[in-house]
Amino acid sequence: MEDFKQSLTENSYTRQEELVFWDCDREKRMRVAAILSKMAAFAGYDYDARGLTHEMLYDRREVFLLSRIAVRIHDCPHARDVLTITTWENGARAAHMQRVFEMADQTGRLCISAKSDWILVDPITRKILRPSSFTAKPLTICDKVIDCPEPKKIVLPHEGLEDLGTRRVRWSDLDGNGHLFSGNYGDIVWDALPADLQTQVPKEFYINYSKEATLDEELRLEGFREADTYRVEGLGPEGTCFTAMCVF
């Protein structure tokens, strides 16, 4: 049996992982939810390896919350594929701090590229902090070009929307922060898509996280189809919870 490798450099973290059935859809292809989950996990792995655990950052009152993600799927991985996943910090842009990712197969072929924007928050007051307020470590810059669009704001038009029903937040949706786990939004979007799109592999996927969703909250889902894109918005009791766009 082969040992999976991991490595840490000054500005990157790399680890190999095998895709299991849970990571994949009916066609044994990696789900968007699994891509989002890996991104969240690897951001944590990187800082954990540097001694900056969630508990330590919480005590410093400097925690990260996901704001926007952009994903480009070059060649969708399948169940049992072993991926080499690398993440880098990529500096700050206005109020956002960026982290980027690449996922490659064992031949070195690039399968997935992704970029994510995060905001720095005081977990006690919930106040958004400037990136310059982050004192745990100096931010680094990714020294390679990531073949992925930038995260962007996603909006739906006011007319022509489809009613996609509702989705209640269940106990199994929650993460250690007590809210709907960022990766689970991918499954919520896919469950709401028209049937002819659910079996397709997106070329790109974008999501904006606007407000956290907590136990028993009901999200009202609306959709809009246009050319090769489909947009989904989840509306909670306090307004927009998330907005996503799939590009096929």
Tab-separated table of C-alpha atoms in Angstrom:
chain	number	residue	atom	x	y	z
A	1	MET	CA	0.000	0.000	0.000
A	2	GLU	CA	1.173	3.464	-0.877
A	3	ASP	CA	1.565	6.129	1.790
A	4	PHE	CA	-0.070	9.418	0.887
A	5	LYS	CA	2.255	12.401	1.009
A	6	GLN	CA	1.936	15.844	2.499
A	7	SER	CA	4.298	18.805	2.500
A	8	LEU	CA	4.516	22.311	3.876
A	9	THR	CA	6.501	25.186	2.376
A	10	GLU	CA	6.748	28.837	3.312
A	11	ASN	CA	3.674	29.682	1.252
A	12	SER	CA	1.921	26.382	0.406
A	13	TYR	CA	0.446	23.216	1.855
A	14	THR	CA	0.060	19.988	-0.170
A	15	ARG	CA	-1.609	16.710	0.721
A	16	GLN	CA	-2.767	13.656	-1.216
A	17	GLU	CA	-6.248	12.231	-0.699
A	18	GLU	CA	-8.271	9.456	-2.313
A	19	LEU	CA	-11.805	10.229	-3.398
A	20	VAL	CA	-14.321	7.885	-1.762
A	21	PHE	CA	-17.907	7.180	-2.816
A	22	TRP	CA	-19.200	9.890	-0.446
A	23	ASP	CA	-17.231	12.494	-2.433
A	24	CYS	CA	-18.921	11.535	-5.690
A	25	ASP	CA	-22.316	11.582	-7.383
A	26	ARG	CA	-24.344	8.797	-8.987
A	27	GLU	CA	-21.962	8.791	-11.948
A	28	LYS	CA	-18.979	8.438	-9.553
A	29	ARG	CA	-17.827	11.981	-10.407
A	30	MET	CA	-16.603	14.384	-7.736
A	31	ARG	CA	-19.499	16.482	-6.429
A	32	VAL	CA	-19.270	20.257	-6.228
A	33	ALA	CA	-20.063	19.843	-2.518
A	34	ALA	CA	-16.937	17.695	-2.149
A	35	ILE	CA	-14.821	20.314	-3.935
A	36	LEU	CA	-16.091	23.012	-1.574
A	37	SER	CA	-15.531	20.722	1.429
A	38	LYS	CA	-11.931	19.988	0.401
A	39	MET	CA	-11.264	23.710	0.045
A	40	ALA	CA	-12.525	24.431	3.557
A	41	ALA	CA	-10.594	21.475	4.977
A	42	PHE	CA	-7.313	22.363	3.307
A	43	ALA	CA	-7.461	25.969	4.491
A	44	GLY	CA	-7.620	24.485	7.990
A	45	TYR	CA	-4.878	21.915	7.338
A	46	ASP	CA	-2.526	24.657	6.198
A	47	TYR	CA	-2.941	26.787	9.299
A	48	ASP	CA	-3.008	23.764	11.640
A	49	ALA	CA	0.362	22.681	10.213
A	50	ARG	CA	1.718	26.129	11.091
A	51	GLY	CA	0.380	25.906	14.657
A	52	LEU	CA	-2.487	28.309	13.966
A	53	THR	CA	-5.440	26.182	15.017
A	54	HIS	CA	-9.035	27.408	15.019
A	55	GLU	CA	-8.899	27.547	18.833
A	56	MET	CA	-5.787	29.708	18.784
A	57	LEU	CA	-7.234	32.105	16.205
A	58	TYR	CA	-10.491	32.285	18.162
A	59	ASP	CA	-8.565	33.219	21.312
A	60	ARG	CA	-6.833	35.958	19.301
A	61	ARG	CA	-10.278	37.074	18.071
A	62	GLU	CA	-9.146	36.703	14.452
A	63	VAL	CA	-11.162	34.093	12.569
A	64	PHE	CA	-11.883	33.659	8.872
A	65	LEU	CA	-15.309	33.374	7.251
A	66	LEU	CA	-15.804	32.383	3.631
A	67	SER	CA	-17.212	35.115	1.433
A	68	ARG	CA	-16.912	34.032	-2.212
A	69	ILE	CA	-15.603	31.067	-4.198
A	70	ALA	CA	-14.869	30.468	-7.873
A	71	VAL	CA	-14.123	26.956	-9.200
A	72	ARG	CA	-12.978	25.830	-12.649
A	73	ILE	CA	-13.264	22.111	-13.451
A	74	HIS	CA	-10.767	21.158	-16.156
A	75	ASP	CA	-11.285	17.384	-15.937
A	76	CYS	CA	-13.654	16.074	-13.282
A	77	PRO	CA	-12.084	13.471	-10.952
A	78	HIS	CA	-13.825	10.181	-10.172
A	79	ALA	CA	-14.195	7.852	-7.205
A	80	ARG	CA	-10.916	6.152	-6.200
A	81	ASP	CA	-8.812	8.840	-7.895
A	82	VAL	CA	-5.940	10.047	-5.735
A	83	LEU	CA	-5.699	13.825	-5.853
A	84	THR	CA	-2.729	15.966	-4.934
A	85	ILE	CA	-4.327	19.090	-3.485
A	86	THR	CA	-2.296	22.250	-2.904
A	87	THR	CA	-3.370	25.506	-1.329
A	88	TRP	CA	-1.676	28.889	-1.126
A	89	GLU	CA	-2.484	32.191	0.521
A	90	ASN	CA	-2.719	34.932	-2.077
A	91	GLY	CA	-2.595	38.225	-0.225
A	92	ALA	CA	-5.427	40.677	0.378
A	93	ARG	CA	-7.784	42.609	-1.875
A	94	ALA	CA	-9.748	45.382	-0.170
A	95	ALA	CA	-11.661	43.666	2.669
A	96	HIS	CA	-10.940	40.137	1.399
A	97	MET	CA	-8.035	37.789	2.020
A	98	GLN	CA	-7.594	35.281	-0.796
A	99	ARG	CA	-6.683	31.592	-0.744
A	100	VAL	CA	-6.218	29.579	-3.951
A	101	PHE	CA	-6.162	25.855	-4.740
A	102	GLU	CA	-5.157	23.278	-7.331
A	103	MET	CA	-6.206	19.626	-7.467
A	104	ALA	CA	-4.204	17.309	-9.752
A	105	ASP	CA	-4.350	13.570	-10.441
A	106	GLN	CA	-1.468	11.135	-10.069
A	107	THR	CA	-0.188	11.878	-13.571
A	108	GLY	CA	0.122	15.553	-12.639
A	109	ARG	CA	-2.837	16.542	-14.818
A	110	LEU	CA	-4.660	19.568	-13.426
A	111	CYS	CA	-8.262	18.630	-12.620
A	112	ILE	CA	-9.592	21.570	-10.609
A	113	SER	CA	-8.496	25.153	-9.928
A	114	ALA	CA	-10.215	27.357	-7.370
A	115	LYS	CA	-10.013	30.750	-5.712
A	116	SER	CA	-11.675	31.782	-2.470
A	117	ASP	CA	-12.135	35.143	-0.759
A	118	TRP	CA	-12.391	35.291	3.026
A	119	ILE	CA	-13.202	38.026	5.516
A	120	LEU	CA	-11.509	38.439	8.884
A	121	VAL	CA	-13.971	38.636	11.774
A	122	ASP	CA	-13.864	39.130	15.529
A	123	PRO	CA	-15.821	36.036	16.675
A	124	ILE	CA	-17.029	37.769	19.833
A	125	THR	CA	-18.377	41.029	18.397
A	126	ARG	CA	-18.906	39.648	14.836
A	127	LYS	CA	-17.237	42.823	13.589
A	128	ILE	CA	-15.473	42.573	10.219
A	129	LEU	CA	-11.784	43.424	10.529
A	130	ARG	CA	-9.369	44.801	7.966
A	131	PRO	CA	-6.850	42.272	6.591
A	132	SER	CA	-4.116	44.484	8.045
A	133	SER	CA	-5.531	43.628	11.505
A	134	PHE	CA	-4.430	39.999	11.121
A	135	THR	CA	-1.476	39.522	13.469
A	136	ALA	CA	-1.087	35.727	13.624
A	137	LYS	CA	1.336	35.613	10.668
A	138	PRO	CA	2.373	37.659	7.629
A	139	LEU	CA	0.191	36.979	4.598
A	140	THR	CA	1.982	35.368	1.652
A	141	ILE	CA	1.369	35.565	-2.097
A	142	CYS	CA	0.897	32.629	-4.495
A	143	ASP	CA	3.809	32.666	-6.931
A	144	LYS	CA	2.028	30.877	-9.777
A	145	VAL	CA	-0.886	31.647	-12.065
A	146	ILE	CA	-4.065	29.825	-11.009
A	147	ASP	CA	-6.188	28.954	-14.056
A	148	CYS	CA	-9.481	30.057	-12.576
A	149	PRO	CA	-11.657	33.182	-12.777
A	150	GLU	CA	-11.828	35.529	-9.814
A	151	PRO	CA	-14.696	35.123	-7.347
A	152	LYS	CA	-17.467	37.599	-8.132
A	153	LYS	CA	-20.795	38.875	-6.945
A	154	ILE	CA	-23.722	36.767	-8.159
A	155	VAL	CA	-27.174	38.326	-8.489
A	156	LEU	CA	-30.503	37.085	-9.844
A	157	PRO	CA	-32.872	39.257	-11.877
A	158	HIS	CA	-36.153	40.468	-10.393
A	159	GLU	CA	-38.306	38.732	-13.004
A	160	GLY	CA	-38.460	35.301	-14.619
A	161	LEU	CA	-37.449	33.389	-11.492
A	162	GLU	CA	-38.341	29.757	-10.859
A	163	ASP	CA	-39.689	28.672	-7.469
A	164	LEU	CA	-37.395	25.821	-6.387
A	165	GLY	CA	-39.126	25.119	-3.091
A	166	THR	CA	-37.616	25.274	0.382
A	167	ARG	CA	-34.752	23.635	2.217
A	168	ARG	CA	-34.756	23.369	6.026
A	169	VAL	CA	-31.393	23.344	7.813
A	170	ARG	CA	-31.066	20.020	9.635
A	171	TRP	CA	-28.808	18.884	12.454
A	172	SER	CA	-26.535	16.976	10.061
A	173	ASP	CA	-25.954	20.180	8.049
A	174	LEU	CA	-24.201	21.925	10.934
A	175	ASP	CA	-20.458	22.243	11.424
A	176	GLY	CA	-18.433	22.997	14.556
A	177	ASN	CA	-19.357	26.662	14.290
A	178	GLY	CA	-23.033	25.781	14.655
A	179	HIS	CA	-24.098	26.851	11.175
A	180	LEU	CA	-24.688	25.261	7.782
A	181	PHE	CA	-21.332	23.871	6.605
A	182	SER	CA	-19.924	25.682	3.568
A	183	GLY	CA	-19.515	22.473	1.563
A	184	ASN	CA	-23.159	21.462	1.992
A	185	TYR	CA	-24.311	24.399	-0.109
A	186	GLY	CA	-23.079	22.519	-3.170
A	187	ASP	CA	-25.569	19.712	-2.530
A	188	ILE	CA	-28.371	22.182	-1.825
A	189	VAL	CA	-27.733	23.814	-5.204
A	190	TRP	CA	-27.506	20.487	-7.048
A	191	ASP	CA	-30.677	19.120	-5.485
A	192	ALA	CA	-32.499	22.241	-6.710
A	193	LEU	CA	-31.252	22.183	-10.316
A	194	PRO	CA	-33.456	21.066	-13.223
A	195	ALA	CA	-33.053	17.324	-13.824
A	196	ASP	CA	-31.262	17.763	-17.161
A	197	LEU	CA	-28.508	19.806	-15.480
A	198	GLN	CA	-28.002	17.580	-12.444
A	199	THR	CA	-26.232	14.943	-14.538
A	200	GLN	CA	-23.900	17.430	-16.214
A	201	VAL	CA	-20.415	18.428	-15.055
A	202	PRO	CA	-20.121	22.203	-14.683
A	203	LYS	CA	-17.204	23.998	-16.305
A	204	GLU	CA	-17.279	26.628	-13.577
A	205	PHE	CA	-19.064	27.163	-10.281
A	206	TYR	CA	-19.397	30.343	-8.240
A	207	ILE	CA	-20.933	30.929	-4.826
A	208	ASN	CA	-21.412	33.917	-2.528
A	209	TYR	CA	-21.955	33.300	1.188
A	210	SER	CA	-24.000	36.218	2.528
A	211	LYS	CA	-25.567	35.209	5.854
A	212	GLU	CA	-25.097	32.117	7.990
A	213	ALA	CA	-27.930	29.606	8.192
A	214	THR	CA	-28.600	27.854	11.491
A	215	LEU	CA	-30.614	24.904	12.792
A	216	ASP	CA	-34.259	24.731	11.662
A	217	GLU	CA	-34.071	27.834	9.488
A	218	GLU	CA	-35.934	27.407	6.229
A	219	LEU	CA	-34.302	28.625	3.025
A	220	ARG	CA	-36.575	29.618	0.152
A	221	LEU	CA	-34.853	28.719	-3.112
A	222	GLU	CA	-35.225	30.563	-6.399
A	223	GLY	CA	-33.578	29.821	-9.742
A	224	PHE	CA	-32.893	31.497	-13.061
A	225	ARG	CA	-31.775	29.780	-16.268
A	226	GLU	CA	-29.969	31.718	-18.981
A	227	ALA	CA	-27.989	30.244	-21.925
A	228	ASP	CA	-25.384	27.880	-20.423
A	229	THR	CA	-25.787	29.120	-16.838
A	230	TYR	CA	-28.131	28.444	-13.947
A	231	ARG	CA	-28.261	30.649	-10.865
A	232	VAL	CA	-29.714	29.670	-7.484
A	233	GLU	CA	-30.439	31.919	-4.511
A	234	GLY	CA	-31.308	30.842	-0.992
A	235	LEU	CA	-33.370	33.319	1.018
A	236	GLY	CA	-33.490	33.004	4.791
A	237	PRO	CA	-35.477	34.878	7.452
A	238	GLU	CA	-33.009	37.784	7.346
A	239	GLY	CA	-32.549	37.996	3.580
A	240	THR	CA	-30.176	36.341	1.137
A	241	CYS	CA	-28.200	33.472	2.652
A	242	PHE	CA	-26.306	32.440	-0.500
A	243	THR	CA	-26.239	32.921	-4.235
A	244	ALA	CA	-24.609	30.466	-6.660
A	245	MET	CA	-24.024	30.175	-10.398
A	246	CYS	CA	-23.291	27.020	-12.384
A	247	VAL	CA	-21.717	27.360	-15.839
A	248	PHE	CA	-22.154	24.329	-18.099
